[in-house]
Short mmCIF file of C-alpha atoms and ligand atoms in Angstrom, two decimals:
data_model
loop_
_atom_site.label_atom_id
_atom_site.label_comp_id
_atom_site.label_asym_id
_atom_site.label_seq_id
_atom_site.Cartn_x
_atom_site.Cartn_y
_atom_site.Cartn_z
CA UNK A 1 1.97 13.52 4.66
CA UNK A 2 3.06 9.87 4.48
CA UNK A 3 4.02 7.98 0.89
CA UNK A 4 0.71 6.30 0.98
CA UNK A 5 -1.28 9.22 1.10
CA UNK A 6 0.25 11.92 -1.34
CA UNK A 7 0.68 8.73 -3.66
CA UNK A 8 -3.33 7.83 -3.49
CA UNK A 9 -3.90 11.65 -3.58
CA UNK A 10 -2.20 12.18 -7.06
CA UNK A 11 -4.44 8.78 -8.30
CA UNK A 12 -7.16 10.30 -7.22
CA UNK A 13 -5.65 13.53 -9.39
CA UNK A 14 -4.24 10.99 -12.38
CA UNK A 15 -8.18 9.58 -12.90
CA UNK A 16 -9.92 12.46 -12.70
CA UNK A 17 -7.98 14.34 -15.39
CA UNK A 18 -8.07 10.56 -17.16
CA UNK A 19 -11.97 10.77 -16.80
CA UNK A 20 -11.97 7.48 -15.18
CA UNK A 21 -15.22 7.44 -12.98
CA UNK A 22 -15.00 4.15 -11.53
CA UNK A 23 -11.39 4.16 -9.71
CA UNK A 24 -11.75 7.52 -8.97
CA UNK A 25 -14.45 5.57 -6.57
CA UNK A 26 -12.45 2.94 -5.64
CA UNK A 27 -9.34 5.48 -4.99
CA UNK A 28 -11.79 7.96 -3.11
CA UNK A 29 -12.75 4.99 -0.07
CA UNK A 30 -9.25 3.92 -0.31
CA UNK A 31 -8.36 7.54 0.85
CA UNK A 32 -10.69 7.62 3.67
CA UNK A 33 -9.77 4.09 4.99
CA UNK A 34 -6.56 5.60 5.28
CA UNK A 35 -7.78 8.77 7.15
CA UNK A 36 -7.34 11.05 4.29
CA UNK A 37 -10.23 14.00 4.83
CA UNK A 38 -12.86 14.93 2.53
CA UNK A 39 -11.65 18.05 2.28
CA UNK A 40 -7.99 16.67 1.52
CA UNK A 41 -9.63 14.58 -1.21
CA UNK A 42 -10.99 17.52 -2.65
CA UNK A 43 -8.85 20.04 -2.99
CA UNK A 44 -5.55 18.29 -3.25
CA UNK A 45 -7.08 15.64 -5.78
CA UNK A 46 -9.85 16.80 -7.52
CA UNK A 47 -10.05 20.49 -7.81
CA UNK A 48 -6.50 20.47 -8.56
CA UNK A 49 -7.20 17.80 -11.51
CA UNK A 50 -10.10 19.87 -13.19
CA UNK A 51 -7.64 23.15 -13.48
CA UNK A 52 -5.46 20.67 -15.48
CA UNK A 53 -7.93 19.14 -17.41
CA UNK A 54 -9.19 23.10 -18.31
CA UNK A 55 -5.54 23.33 -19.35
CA UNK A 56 -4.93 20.35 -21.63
CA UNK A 57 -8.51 21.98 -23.23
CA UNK A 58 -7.15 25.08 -23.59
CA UNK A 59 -4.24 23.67 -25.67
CA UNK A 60 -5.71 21.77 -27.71
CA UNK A 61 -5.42 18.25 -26.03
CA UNK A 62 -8.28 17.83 -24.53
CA UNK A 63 -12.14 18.17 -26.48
CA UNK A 64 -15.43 18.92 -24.85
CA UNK A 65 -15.97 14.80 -24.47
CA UNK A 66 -12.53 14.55 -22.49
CA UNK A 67 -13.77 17.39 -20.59
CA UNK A 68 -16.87 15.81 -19.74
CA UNK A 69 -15.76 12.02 -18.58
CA UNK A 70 -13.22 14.25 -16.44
CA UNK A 71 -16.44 16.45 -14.77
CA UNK A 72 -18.36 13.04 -14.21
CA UNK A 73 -15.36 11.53 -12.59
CA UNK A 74 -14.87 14.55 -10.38
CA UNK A 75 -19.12 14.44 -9.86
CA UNK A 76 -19.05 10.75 -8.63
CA UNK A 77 -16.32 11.53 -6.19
CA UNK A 78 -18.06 14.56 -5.24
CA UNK A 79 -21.08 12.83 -4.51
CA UNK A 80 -19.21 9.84 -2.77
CA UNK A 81 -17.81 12.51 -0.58
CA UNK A 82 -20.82 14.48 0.42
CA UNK A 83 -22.44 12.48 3.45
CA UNK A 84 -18.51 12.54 5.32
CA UNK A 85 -19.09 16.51 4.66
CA UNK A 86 -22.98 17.50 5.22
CA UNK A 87 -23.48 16.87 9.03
CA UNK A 88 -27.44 15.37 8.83
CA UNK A 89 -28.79 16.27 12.49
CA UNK A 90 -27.60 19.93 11.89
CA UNK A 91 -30.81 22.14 12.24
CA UNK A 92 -31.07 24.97 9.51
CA UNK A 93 -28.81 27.97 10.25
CA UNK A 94 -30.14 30.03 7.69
CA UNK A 95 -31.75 29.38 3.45
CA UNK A 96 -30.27 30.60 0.21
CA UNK A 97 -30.19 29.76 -3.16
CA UNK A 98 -27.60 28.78 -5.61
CA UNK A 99 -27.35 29.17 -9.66
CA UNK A 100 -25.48 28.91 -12.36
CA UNK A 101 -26.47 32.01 -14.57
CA UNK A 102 -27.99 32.34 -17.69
CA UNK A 103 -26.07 30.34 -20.53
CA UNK A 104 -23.53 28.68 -17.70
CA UNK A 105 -23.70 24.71 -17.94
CA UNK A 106 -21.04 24.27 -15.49
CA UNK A 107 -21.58 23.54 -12.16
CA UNK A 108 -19.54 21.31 -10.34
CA UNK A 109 -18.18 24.63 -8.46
CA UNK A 110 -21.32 25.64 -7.84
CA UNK A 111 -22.27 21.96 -6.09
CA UNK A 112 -19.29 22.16 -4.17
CA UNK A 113 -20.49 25.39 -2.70
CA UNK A 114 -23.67 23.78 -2.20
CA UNK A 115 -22.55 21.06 -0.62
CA UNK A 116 -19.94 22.97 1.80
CA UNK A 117 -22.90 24.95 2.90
CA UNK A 118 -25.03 22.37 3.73
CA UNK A 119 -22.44 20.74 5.72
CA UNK A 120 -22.27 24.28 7.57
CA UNK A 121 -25.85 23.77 8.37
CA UNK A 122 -27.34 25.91 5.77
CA UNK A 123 -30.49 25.12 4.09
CA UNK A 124 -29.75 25.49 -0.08
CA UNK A 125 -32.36 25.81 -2.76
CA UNK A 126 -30.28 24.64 -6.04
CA UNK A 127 -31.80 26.32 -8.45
CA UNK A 128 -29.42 24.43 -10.53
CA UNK A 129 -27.44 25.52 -14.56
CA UNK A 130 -28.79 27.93 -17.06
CA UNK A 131 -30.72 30.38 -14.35
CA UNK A 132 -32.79 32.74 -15.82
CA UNK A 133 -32.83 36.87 -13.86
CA UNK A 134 -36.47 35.79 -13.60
CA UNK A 135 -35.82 32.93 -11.92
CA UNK A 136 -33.32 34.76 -9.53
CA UNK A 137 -35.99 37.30 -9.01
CA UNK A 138 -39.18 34.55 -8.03
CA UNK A 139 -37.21 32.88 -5.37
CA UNK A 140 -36.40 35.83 -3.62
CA UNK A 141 -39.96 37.01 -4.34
CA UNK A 142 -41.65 33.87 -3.67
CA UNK A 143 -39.46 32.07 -1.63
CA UNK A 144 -38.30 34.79 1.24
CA UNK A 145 -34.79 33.77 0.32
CA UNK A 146 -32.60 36.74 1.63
CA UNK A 147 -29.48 35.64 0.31
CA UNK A 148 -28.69 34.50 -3.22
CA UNK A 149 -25.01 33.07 -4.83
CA UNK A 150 -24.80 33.21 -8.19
CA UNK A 151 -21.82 31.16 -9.93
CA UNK A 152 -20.32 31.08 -13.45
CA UNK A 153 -17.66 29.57 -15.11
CA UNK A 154 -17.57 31.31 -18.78
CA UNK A 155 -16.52 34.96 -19.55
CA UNK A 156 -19.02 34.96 -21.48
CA UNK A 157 -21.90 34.09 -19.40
CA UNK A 158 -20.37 37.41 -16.68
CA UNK A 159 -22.37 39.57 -18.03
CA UNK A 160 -26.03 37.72 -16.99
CA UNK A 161 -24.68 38.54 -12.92
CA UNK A 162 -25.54 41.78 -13.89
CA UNK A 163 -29.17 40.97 -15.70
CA UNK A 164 -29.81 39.13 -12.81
CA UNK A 165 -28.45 41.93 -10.47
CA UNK A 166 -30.69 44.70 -12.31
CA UNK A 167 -33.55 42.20 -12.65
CA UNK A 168 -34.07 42.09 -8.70
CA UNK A 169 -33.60 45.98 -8.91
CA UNK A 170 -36.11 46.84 -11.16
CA UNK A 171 -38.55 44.87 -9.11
CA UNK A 172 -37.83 46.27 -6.28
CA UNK A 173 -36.18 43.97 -4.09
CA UNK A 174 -32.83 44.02 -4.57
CA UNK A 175 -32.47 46.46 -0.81
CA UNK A 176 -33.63 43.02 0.91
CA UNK A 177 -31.48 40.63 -0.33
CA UNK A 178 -27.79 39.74 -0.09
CA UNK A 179 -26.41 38.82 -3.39
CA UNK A 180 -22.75 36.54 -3.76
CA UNK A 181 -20.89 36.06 -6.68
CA UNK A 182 -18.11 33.56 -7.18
CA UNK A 183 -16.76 31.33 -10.48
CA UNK A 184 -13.20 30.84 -11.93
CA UNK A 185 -13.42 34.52 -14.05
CA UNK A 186 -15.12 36.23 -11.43
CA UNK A 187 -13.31 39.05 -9.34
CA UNK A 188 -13.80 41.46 -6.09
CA UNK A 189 -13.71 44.17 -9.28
CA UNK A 190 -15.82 42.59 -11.21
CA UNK A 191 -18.17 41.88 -8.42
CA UNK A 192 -18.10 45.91 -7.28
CA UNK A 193 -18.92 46.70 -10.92
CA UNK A 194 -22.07 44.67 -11.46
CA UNK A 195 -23.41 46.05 -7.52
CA UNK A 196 -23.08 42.45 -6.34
CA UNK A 197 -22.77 42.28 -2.28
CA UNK A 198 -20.21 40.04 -2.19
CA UNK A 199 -17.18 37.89 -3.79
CA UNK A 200 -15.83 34.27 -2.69
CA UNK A 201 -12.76 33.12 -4.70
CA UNK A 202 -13.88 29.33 -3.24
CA UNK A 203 -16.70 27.37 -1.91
CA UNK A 204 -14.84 27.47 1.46
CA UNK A 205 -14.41 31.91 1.77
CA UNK A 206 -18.40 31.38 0.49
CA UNK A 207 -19.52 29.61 3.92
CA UNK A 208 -17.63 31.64 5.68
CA UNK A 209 -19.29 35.05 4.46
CA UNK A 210 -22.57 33.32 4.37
CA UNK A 211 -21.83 32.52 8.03
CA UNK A 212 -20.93 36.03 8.97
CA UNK A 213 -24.20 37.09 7.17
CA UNK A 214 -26.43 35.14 8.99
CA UNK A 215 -24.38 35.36 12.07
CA UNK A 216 -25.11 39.19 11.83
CA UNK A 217 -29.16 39.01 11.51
CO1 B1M B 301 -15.98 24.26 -19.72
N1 B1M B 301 -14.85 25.83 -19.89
N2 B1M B 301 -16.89 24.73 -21.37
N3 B1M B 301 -16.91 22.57 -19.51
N4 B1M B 301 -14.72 23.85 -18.31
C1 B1M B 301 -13.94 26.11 -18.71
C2 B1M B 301 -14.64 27.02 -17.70
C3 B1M B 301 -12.71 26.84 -19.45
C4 B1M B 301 -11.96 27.83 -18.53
C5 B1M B 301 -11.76 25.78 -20.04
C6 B1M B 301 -10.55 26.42 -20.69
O1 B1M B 301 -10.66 26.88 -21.81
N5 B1M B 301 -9.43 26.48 -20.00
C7 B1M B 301 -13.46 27.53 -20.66
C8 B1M B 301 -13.98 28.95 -20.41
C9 B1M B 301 -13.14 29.99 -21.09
C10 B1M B 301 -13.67 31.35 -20.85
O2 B1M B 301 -14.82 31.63 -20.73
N6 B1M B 301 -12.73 32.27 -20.83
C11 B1M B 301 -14.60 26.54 -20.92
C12 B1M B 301 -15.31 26.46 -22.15
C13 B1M B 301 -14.79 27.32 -23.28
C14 B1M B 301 -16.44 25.64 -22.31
C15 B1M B 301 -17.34 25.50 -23.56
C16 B1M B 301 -17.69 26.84 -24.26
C17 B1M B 301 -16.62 24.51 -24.50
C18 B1M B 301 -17.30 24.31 -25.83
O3 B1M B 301 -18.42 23.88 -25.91
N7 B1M B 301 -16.57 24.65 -26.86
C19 B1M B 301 -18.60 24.81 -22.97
C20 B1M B 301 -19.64 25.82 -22.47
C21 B1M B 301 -20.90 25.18 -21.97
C22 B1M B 301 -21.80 26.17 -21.25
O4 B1M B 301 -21.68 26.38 -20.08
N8 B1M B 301 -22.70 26.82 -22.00
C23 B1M B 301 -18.00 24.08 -21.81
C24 B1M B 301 -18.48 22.88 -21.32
C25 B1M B 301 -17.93 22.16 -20.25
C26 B1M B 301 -18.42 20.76 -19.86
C27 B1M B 301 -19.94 20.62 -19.92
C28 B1M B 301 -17.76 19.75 -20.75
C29 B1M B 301 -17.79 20.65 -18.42
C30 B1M B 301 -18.74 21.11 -17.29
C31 B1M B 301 -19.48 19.98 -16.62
C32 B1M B 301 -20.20 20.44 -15.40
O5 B1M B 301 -19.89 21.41 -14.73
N9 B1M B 301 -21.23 19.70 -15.09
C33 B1M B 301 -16.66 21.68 -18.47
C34 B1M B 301 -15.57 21.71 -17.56
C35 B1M B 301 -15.45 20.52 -16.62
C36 B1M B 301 -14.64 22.77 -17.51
C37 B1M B 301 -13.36 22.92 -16.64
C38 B1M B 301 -12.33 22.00 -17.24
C39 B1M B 301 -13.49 22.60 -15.17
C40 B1M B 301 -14.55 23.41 -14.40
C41 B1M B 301 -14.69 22.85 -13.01
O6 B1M B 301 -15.60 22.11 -12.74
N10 B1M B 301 -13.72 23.15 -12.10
C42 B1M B 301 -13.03 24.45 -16.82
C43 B1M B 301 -11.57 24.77 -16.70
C44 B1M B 301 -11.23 25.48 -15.41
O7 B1M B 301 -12.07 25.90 -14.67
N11 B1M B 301 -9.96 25.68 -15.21
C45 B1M B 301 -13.79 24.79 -18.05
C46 B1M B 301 -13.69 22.63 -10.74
C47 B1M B 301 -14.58 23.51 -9.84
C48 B1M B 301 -14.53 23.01 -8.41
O8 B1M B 301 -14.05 24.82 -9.89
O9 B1M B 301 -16.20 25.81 -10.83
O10 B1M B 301 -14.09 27.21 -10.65
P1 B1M B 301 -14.96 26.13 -10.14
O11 B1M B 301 -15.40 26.50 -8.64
C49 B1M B 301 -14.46 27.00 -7.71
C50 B1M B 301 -14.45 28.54 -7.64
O12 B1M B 301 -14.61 29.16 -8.88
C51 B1M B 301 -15.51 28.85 -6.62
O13 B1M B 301 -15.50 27.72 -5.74
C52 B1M B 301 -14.94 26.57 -6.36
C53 B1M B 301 -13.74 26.09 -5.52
O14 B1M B 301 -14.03 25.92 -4.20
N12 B1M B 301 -16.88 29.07 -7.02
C54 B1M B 301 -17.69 29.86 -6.25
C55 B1M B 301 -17.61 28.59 -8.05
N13 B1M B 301 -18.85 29.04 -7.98
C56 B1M B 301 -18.94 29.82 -6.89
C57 B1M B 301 -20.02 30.53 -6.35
C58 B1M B 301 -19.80 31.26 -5.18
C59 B1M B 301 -18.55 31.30 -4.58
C60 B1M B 301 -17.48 30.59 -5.10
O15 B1M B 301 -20.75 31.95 -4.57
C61 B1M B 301 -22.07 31.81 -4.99
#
């Protein structure tokens, strides 16, 4: 890695954790004109900032505000970034469907993952923050979907994996589907204990398994 790259690479770090959405822009086509990759940009500039920014919350530095400027930074970037990653003309490999659970407002992993798997040439219903087990249960119901990731960011919101987990169960559908878990607190334990199929640590071991799933049907 030259100067000019690990020097736009900790910008790109430096104005995400500042919350500054409009260089991170600027910064972000800087980095590709000089060949820097997506993925690069990602996870050696922004996913790297957001674990800080969680930190400086943690102690006490940062608020929820700070903490949001710093997500919408990360979000423009994100979304700057996404046509270089999702390859257009790829025909669908395969549909699933993506959530935050119940109570979970965060969901910039859970984008990522969408995004990642759309550039794998997966087809992704975003069911989007704050999924109800119902809502879980009616795409996979209504839908067909036969494999459903379910993300969360908040110890607290854990425990609604599980509703959602029993929820397909007690209607009777939980035999057809494939159901992955992933988010910062989540764990391979934690995943065996709520009976979910599968754990990804990050959006990257997620396409992979979803890959191997559908490579296997
Ligand atoms: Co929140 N927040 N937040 N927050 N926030 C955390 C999660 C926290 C760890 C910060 C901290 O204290 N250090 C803490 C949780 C503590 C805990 O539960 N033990 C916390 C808290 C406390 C809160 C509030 C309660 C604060 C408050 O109101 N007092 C509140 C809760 C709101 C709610 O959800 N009900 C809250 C609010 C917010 C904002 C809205 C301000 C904002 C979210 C904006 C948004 O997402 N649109 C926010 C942010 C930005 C964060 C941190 C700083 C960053 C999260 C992030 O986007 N990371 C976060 C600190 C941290 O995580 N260290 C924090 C980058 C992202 C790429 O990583 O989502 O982990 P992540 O995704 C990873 C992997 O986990 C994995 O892939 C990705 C990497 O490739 N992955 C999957 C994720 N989903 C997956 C699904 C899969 C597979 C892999 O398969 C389906």
């Amino acid at each position: 890695m030259t100067d000019n790259t690990a020097n736009i690479l900790d910008s790109i770090y430096e104005t995400v954790v500042d919350g500054d959405q409009n260089t991170v822009l600027s910064l972000v086509k800087e980095a590709l004109a000089i060949d820097l990759t997506p993925q690069e940009i990602l996870n050696e500039g922004m996913i790297q900032a957001m674990a800080e920014v969680g930190e400086l919350f943690e102690s006490g530095e940062y608020f929820v505000p700070e903490m949001l400027l710093s997500a919408r930074a990360m979000k423009n970037g994100m979304n700057y970034l996404k046509p270089y990653l999702v390859d257009g003309g790829n025909k669908s490999k395969g549909r699933l469907a993506l959530g935050s659970t119940r109570g979970d407002l965060h969901d910039i992993g859970k984008n990522l993952v969408s995004i990642l798997m759309e550039s794998a040439g997966f087809e992704v219903i975003d069911l989007g923050v704050d999924v109800p087990p119902e809502r879980f249960l009616e795409v996979v119901r209504d839908d067909g979907i036969e494999v459903v990731g379910m993300s969360c960011l908040l110890t607290t919101t854990m425990p609604a994996m599980k509703d959602a987990i029993d929820h397909l169960s007690k209607a009777g559908v939980r035999d057809g589907v494939t159901v992955l878990v992933g988010g910062a607190p989540v764990t391979q334990d934690f995943a065996d204990h709520i009976g979910a199929d599968h754990f990804a640590p990050d959006a990257n071991q997620a396409v992979k398994l979803v890959k191997s799933l559908f490579n296997k049907s």
